mmCIF file of C-alpha atoms in Angstrom:
data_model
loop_
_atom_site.group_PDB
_atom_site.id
_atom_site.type_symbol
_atom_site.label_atom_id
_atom_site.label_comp_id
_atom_site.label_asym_id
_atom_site.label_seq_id
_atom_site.Cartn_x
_atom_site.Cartn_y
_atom_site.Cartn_z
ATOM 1 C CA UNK A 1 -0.690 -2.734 -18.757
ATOM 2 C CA UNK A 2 -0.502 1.070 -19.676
ATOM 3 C CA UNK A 3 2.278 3.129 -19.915
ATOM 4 C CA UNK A 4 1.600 5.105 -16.529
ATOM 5 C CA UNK A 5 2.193 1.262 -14.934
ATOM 6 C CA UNK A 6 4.666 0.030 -17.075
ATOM 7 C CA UNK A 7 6.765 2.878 -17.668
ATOM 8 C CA UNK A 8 5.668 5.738 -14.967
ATOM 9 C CA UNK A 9 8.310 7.917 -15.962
ATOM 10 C CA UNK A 10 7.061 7.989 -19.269
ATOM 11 C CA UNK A 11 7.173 11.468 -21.445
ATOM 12 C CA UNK A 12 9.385 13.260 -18.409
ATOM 13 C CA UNK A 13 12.851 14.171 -19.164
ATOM 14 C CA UNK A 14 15.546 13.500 -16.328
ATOM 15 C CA UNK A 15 18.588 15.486 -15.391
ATOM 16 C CA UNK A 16 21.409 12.976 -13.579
ATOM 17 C CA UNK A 17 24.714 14.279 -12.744
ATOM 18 C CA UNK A 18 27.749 13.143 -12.336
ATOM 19 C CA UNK A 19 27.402 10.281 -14.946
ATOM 20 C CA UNK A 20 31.276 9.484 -15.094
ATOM 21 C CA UNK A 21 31.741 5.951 -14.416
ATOM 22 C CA UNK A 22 29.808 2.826 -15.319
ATOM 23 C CA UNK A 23 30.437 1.380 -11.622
ATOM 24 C CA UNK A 24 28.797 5.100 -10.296
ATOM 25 C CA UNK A 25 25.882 5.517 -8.393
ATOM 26 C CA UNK A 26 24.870 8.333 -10.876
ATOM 27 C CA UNK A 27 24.932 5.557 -13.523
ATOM 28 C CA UNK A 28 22.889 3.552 -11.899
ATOM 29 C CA UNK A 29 20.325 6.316 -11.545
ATOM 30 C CA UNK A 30 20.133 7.290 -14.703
ATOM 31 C CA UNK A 31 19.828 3.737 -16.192
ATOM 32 C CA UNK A 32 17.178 3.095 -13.466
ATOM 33 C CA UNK A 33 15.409 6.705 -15.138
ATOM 34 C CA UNK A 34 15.564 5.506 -18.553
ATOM 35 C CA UNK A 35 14.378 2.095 -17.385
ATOM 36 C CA UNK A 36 11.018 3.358 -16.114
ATOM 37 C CA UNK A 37 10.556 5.040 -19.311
ATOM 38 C CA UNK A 38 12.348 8.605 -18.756
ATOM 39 C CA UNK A 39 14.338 10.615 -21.555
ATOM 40 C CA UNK A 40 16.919 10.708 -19.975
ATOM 41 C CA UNK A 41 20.197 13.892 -20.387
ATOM 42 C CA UNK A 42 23.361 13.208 -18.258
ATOM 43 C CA UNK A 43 26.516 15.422 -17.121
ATOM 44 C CA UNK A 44 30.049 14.150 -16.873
ATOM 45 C CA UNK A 45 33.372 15.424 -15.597
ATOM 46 C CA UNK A 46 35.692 12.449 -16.490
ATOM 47 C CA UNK A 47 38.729 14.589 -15.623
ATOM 48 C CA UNK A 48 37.339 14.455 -12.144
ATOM 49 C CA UNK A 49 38.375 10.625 -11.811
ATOM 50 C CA UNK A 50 40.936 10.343 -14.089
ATOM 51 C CA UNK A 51 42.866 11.813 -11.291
ATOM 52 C CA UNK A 52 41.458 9.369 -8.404
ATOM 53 C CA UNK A 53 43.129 5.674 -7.255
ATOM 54 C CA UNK A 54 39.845 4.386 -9.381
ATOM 55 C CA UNK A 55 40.573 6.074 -12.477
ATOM 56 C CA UNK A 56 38.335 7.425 -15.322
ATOM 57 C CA UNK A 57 35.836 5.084 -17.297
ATOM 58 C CA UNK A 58 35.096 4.986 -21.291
ATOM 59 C CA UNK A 59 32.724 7.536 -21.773
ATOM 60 C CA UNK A 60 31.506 5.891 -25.039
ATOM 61 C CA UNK A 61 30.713 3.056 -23.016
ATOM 62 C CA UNK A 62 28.533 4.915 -21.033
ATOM 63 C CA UNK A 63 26.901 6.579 -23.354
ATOM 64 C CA UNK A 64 25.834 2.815 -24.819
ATOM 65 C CA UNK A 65 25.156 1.405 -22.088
ATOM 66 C CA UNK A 66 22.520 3.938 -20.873
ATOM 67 C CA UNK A 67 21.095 3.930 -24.308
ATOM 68 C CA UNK A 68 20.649 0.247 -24.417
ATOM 69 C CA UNK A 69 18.509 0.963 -21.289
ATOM 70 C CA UNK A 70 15.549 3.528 -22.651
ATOM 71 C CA UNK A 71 12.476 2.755 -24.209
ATOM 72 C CA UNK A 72 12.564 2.734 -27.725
ATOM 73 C CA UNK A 73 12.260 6.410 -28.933
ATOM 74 C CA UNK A 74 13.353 8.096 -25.694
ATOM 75 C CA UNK A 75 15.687 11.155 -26.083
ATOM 76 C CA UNK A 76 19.229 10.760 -24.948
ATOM 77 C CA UNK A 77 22.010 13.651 -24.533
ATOM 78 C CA UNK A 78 24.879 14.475 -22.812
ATOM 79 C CA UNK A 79 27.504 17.172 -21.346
ATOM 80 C CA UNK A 80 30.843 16.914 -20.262
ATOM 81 C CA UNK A 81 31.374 19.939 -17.511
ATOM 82 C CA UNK A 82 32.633 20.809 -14.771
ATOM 83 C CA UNK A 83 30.318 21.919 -12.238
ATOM 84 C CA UNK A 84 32.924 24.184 -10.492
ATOM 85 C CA UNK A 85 32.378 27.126 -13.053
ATOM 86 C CA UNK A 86 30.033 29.675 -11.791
ATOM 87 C CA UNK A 87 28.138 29.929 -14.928
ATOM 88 C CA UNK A 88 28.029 25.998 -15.446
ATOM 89 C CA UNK A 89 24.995 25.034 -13.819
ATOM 90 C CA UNK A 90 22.584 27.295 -15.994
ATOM 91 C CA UNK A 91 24.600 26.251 -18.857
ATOM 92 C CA UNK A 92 23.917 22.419 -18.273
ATOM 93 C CA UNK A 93 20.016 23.006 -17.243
ATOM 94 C CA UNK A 94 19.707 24.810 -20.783
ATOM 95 C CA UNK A 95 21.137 21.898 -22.262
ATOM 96 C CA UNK A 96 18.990 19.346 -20.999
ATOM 97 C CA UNK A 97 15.696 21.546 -21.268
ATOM 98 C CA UNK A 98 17.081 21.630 -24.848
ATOM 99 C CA UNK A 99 16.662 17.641 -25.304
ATOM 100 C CA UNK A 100 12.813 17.510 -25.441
ATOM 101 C CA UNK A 101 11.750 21.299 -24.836
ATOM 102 C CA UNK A 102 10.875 20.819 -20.712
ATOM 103 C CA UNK A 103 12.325 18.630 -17.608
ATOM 104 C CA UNK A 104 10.824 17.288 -15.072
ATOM 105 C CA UNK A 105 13.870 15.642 -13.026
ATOM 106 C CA UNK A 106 16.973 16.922 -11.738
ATOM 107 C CA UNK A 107 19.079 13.811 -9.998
ATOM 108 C CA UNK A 108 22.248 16.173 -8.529
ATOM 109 C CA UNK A 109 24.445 13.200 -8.084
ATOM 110 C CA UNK A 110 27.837 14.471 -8.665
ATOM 111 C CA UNK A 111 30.656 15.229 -6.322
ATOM 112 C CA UNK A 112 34.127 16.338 -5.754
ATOM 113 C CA UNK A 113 36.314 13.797 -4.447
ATOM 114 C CA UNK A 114 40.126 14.078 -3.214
ATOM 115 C CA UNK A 115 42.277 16.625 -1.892
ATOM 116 C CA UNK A 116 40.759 16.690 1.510
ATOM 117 C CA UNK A 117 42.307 16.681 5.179
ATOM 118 C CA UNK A 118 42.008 17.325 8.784
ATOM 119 C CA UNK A 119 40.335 20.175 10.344
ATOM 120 C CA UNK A 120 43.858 21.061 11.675
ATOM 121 C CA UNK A 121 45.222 20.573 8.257
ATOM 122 C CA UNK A 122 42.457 22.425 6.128
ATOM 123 C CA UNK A 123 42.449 25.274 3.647
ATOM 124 C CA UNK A 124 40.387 27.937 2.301
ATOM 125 C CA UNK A 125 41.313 26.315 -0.979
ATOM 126 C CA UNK A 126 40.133 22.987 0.143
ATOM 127 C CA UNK A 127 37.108 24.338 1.332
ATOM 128 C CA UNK A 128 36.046 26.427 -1.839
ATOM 129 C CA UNK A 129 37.144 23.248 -3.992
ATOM 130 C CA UNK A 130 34.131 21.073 -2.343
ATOM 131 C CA UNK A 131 31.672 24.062 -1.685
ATOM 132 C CA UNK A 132 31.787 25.102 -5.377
ATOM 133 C CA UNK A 133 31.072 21.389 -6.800
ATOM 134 C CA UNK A 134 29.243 19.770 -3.921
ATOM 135 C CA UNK A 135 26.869 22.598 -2.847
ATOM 136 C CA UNK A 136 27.156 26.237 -4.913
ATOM 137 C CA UNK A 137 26.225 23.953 -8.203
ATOM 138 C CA UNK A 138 23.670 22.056 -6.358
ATOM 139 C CA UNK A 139 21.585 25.086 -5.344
ATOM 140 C CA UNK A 140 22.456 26.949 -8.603
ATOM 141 C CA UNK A 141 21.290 23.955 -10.735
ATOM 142 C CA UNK A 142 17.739 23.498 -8.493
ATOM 143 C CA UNK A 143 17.160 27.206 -8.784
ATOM 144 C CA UNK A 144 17.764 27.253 -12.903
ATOM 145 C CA UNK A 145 15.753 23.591 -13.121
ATOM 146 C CA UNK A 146 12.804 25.179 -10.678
ATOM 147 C CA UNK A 147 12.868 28.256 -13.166
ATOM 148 C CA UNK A 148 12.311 26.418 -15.915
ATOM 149 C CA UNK A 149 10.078 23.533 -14.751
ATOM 150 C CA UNK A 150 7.924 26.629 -13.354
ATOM 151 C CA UNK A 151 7.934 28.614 -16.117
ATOM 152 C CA UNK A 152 9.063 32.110 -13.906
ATOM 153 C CA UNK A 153 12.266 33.422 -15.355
ATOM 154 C CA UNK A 154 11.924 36.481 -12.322
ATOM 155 C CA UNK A 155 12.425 34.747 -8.755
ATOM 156 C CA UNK A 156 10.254 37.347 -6.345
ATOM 157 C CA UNK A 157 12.157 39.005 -3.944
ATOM 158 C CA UNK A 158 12.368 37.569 -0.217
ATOM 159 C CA UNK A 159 13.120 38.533 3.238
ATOM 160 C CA UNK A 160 13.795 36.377 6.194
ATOM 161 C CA UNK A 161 11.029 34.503 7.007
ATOM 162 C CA UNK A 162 9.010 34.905 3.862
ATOM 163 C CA UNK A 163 6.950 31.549 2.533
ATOM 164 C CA UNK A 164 5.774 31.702 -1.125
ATOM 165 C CA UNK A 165 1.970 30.740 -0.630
ATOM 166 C CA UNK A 166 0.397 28.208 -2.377
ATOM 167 C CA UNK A 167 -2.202 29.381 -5.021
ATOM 168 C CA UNK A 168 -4.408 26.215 -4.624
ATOM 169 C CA UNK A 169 -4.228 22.560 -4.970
ATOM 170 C CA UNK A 170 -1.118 20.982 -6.339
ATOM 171 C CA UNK A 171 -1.824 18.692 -8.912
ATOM 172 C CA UNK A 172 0.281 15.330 -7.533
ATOM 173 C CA UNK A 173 0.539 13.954 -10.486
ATOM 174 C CA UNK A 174 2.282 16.677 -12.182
ATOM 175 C CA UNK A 175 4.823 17.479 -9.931
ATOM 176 C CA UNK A 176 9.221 17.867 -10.605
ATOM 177 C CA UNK A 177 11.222 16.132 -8.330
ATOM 178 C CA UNK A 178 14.878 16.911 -7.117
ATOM 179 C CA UNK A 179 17.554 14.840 -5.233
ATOM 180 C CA UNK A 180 20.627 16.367 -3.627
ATOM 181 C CA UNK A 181 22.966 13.339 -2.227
ATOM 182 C CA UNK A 182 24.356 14.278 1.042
ATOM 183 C CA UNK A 183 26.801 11.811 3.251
ATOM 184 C CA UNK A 184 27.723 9.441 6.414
ATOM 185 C CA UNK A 185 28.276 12.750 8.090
ATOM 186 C CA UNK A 186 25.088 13.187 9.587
ATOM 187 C CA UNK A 187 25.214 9.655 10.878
ATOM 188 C CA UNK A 188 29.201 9.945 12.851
ATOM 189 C CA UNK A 189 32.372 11.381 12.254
ATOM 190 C CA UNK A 190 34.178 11.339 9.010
ATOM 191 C CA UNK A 191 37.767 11.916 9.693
ATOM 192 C CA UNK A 192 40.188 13.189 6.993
ATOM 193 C CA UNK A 193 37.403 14.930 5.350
ATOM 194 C CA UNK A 194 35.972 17.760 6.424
ATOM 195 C CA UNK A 195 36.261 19.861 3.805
ATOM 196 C CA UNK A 196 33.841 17.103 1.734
ATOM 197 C CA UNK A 197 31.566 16.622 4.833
ATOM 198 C CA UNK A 198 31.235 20.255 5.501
ATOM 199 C CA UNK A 199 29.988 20.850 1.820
ATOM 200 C CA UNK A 200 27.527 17.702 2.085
ATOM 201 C CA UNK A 201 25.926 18.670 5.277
ATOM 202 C CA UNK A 202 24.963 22.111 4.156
ATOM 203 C CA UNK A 203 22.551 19.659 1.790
ATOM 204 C CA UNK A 204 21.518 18.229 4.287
ATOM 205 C CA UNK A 205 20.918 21.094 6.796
ATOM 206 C CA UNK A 206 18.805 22.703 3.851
ATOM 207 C CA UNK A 207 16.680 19.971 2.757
ATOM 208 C CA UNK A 208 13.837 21.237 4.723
ATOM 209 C CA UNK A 209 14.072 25.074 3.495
ATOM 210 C CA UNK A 210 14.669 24.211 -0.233
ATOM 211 C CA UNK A 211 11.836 21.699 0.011
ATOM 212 C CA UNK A 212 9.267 24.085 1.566
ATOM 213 C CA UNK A 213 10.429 27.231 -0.991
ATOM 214 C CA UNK A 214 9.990 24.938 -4.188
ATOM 215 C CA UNK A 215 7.052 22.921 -3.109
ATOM 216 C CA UNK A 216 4.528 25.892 -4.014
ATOM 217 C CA UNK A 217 6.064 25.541 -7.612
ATOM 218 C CA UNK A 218 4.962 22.016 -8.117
ATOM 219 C CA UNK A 219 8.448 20.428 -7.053
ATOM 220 C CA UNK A 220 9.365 17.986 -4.241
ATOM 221 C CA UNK A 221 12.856 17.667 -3.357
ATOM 222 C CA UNK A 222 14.320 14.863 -1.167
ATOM 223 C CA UNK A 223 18.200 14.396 -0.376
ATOM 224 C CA UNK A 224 19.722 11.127 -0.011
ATOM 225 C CA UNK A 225 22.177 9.476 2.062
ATOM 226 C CA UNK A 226 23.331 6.317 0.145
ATOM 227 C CA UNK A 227 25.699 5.084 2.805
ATOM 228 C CA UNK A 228 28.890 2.995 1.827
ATOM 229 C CA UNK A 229 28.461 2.321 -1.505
ATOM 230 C CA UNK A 230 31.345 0.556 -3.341
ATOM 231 C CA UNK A 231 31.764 2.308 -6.777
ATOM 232 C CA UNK A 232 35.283 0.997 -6.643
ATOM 233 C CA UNK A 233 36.658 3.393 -4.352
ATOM 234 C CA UNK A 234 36.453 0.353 -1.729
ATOM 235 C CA UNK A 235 38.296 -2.096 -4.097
ATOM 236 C CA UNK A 236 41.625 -3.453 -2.685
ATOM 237 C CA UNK A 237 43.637 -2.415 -5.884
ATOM 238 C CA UNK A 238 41.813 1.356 -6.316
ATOM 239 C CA UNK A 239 41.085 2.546 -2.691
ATOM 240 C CA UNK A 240 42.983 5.444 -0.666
ATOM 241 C CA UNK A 241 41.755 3.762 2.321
ATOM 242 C CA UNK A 242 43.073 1.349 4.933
ATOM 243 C CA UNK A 243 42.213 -1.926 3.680
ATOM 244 C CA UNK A 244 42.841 -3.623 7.075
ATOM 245 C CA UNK A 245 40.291 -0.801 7.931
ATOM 246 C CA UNK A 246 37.823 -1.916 5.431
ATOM 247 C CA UNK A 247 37.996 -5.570 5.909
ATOM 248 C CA UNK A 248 37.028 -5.003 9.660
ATOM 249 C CA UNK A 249 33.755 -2.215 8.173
ATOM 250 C CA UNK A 250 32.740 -4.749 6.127
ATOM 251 C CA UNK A 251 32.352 -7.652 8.645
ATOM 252 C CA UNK A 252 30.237 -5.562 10.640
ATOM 253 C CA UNK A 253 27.795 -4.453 7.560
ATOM 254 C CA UNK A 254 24.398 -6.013 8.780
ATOM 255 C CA UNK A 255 23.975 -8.144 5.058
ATOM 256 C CA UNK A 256 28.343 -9.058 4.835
ATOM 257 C CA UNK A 257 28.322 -6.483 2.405
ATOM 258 C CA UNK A 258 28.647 -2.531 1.039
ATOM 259 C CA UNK A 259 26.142 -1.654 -1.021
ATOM 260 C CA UNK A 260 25.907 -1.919 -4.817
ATOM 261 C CA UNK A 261 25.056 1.404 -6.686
ATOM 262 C CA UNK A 262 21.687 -0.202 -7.742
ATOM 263 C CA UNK A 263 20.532 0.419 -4.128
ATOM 264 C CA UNK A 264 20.278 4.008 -3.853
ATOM 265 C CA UNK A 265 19.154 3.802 -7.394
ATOM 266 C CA UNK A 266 16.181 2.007 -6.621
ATOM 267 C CA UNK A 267 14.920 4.228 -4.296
ATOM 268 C CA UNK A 268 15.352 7.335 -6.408
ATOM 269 C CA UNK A 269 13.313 5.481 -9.213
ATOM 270 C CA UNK A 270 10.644 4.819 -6.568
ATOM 271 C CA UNK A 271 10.655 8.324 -5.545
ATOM 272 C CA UNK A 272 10.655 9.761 -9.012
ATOM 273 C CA UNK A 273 7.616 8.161 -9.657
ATOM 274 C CA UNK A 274 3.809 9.265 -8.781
ATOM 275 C CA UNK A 275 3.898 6.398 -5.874
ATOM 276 C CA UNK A 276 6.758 8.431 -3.992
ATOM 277 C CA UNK A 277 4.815 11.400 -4.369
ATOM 278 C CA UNK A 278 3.490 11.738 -0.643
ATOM 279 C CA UNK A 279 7.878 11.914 0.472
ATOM 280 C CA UNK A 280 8.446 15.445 0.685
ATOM 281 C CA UNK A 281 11.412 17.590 2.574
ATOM 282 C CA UNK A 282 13.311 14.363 4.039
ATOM 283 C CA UNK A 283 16.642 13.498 4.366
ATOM 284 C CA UNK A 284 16.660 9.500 3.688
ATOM 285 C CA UNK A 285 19.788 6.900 4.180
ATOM 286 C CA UNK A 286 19.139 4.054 2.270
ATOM 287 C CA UNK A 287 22.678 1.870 3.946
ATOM 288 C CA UNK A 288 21.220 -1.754 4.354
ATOM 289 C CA UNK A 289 21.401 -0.824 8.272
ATOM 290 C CA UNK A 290 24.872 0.100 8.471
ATOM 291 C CA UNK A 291 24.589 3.635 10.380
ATOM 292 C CA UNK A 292 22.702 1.738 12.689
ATOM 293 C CA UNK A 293 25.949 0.391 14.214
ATOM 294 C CA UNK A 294 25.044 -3.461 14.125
ATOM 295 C CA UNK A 295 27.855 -5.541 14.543
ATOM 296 C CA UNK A 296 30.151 -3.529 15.681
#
């Protein structure tokens, strides 16, 4: 078996965000990444959940545990940060560039949590809290990671309506990728937090424009919708939910159960790879059925 089949994300270098917690869905990205053979660089903000009902995780741990899972000889690196600093995006794509000299995969996992409300209770504070983490970084780190994965330091100037045209023939094989992570909110309501759903669907309402600006530089970008996802914050003894609430979501999940950070995980490795190649521009929920209402 060759390495292209063994390990198709062999000799790219990966970008995952948000790489706090060993129960996190960026975690289980970015072990799924090193898994299929990438080098893999990852961000953390552990201050972030030290100051959530789930609490903050070992980083030290982390670090091991995701360097138990590359190849032998991948690159590994890391950067604490937090993502709400206007200049911290281009700081952290420098830094992973830095681990091997180029990148080829920018996983923008992370999120702002807490500190949310009502629309009749919301703030301008609120709402700049989530825009800078969950969408200003997002676009600022895929506009530094398509600078450097292109090569063009100078973006070219553009007026409504202008499309970049393609100069011929992508090569497939050669193409970045990039994955926002957007939220139930395109599915139904998500009371008490509109200040985090308002910052999520602005992902998702710009999949389709980011996709079609980057895609003449060799880059596909996809967003993701992982669904309910229990990272911990669904655990009886760390949630700021209802549990009564819970119990009754859960009996009407379509498989008895949330889903496990591997899930989204899987998919991202699958679409990181040259066979997910042809997925281009889409906005994908990956929920085991659950915004399909069965059950309930």
């Amino acid at each position: 078996m060759t390495n292209s089949e063994h390990l198709p994300l062999h000799g790219r270098t990966a970008l995952v965000t948000g790489v706090s917690r060993r129960r996190g869905i960026g975690y289980a990205i970015a072990a799924r990444l090193a898994g299929l053979g990438a080098d893999l660089f990852i961000h953390h903000h552990r201050a972030h959940d030290t100051g959530q009902p789930w609490g903050g995780d070992d980083l030290d741990e982390v670090r091991a545990g995701l360097r138990a899972a590359l190849r032998p000889g991948a690159a590994f690196g890391d950067l604490g940060l937090d993502l709400a600093g206007p200049d911290a995006p281009e700081r952290l794509i420098a830094a992973a560039r830095d681990l091997t000299g180029s990148l080829h995969v920018l996983v923008c996992n992370h999120a702002r949590s807490g500190g949310d409300g009502s629309l009749l209770d919301m703030t301008a504070e609120k709402l700049d809290g989530h825009w800078s983490v969950n969408t200003r970084s997002t676009l600022l780190l895929t506009s530094h990671f398509a600078r450097v994965f292109s090569g063009s330091e100078e973006a070219p100037a553009a007026r409504p309506g202008d499309r970049r045209a393609l100069s011929g023939p992508l090569d497939e094989h050669a193409t970045g990728r990039v994955f926002w992570t957007t939220s139930g909110q395109i599915h139904g309501p998500m009371a008490g937090e509109v200040a985090y759903a308002a910052s999520k669907a602005a992902l998702a309402g710009l999949t389709a424009t980011a996709a079609a600006e980057l895609l003449p530089l060799g880059i596909v970008l996809n967003t993701i919708d992982p669904g309910p996802v229990n990272t911990g914050y669904l655990d009886p003894g760390s949630t700021d939910r209802d549990p009564a609430v819970i119990g009754q979501v859960l009996a009407a999940t379509p498989f008895g159960r949330f889903g496990h950070p591997s899930d989204p995980a899987r998919l991202v490795g699958w679409l990181a790879s040259d066979e997910g190649r042809w997925v281009i521009g889409q906005v994908i929920t990956t929920d085991g059925g659950f915004s399909l209402g069965v059950g309930r």
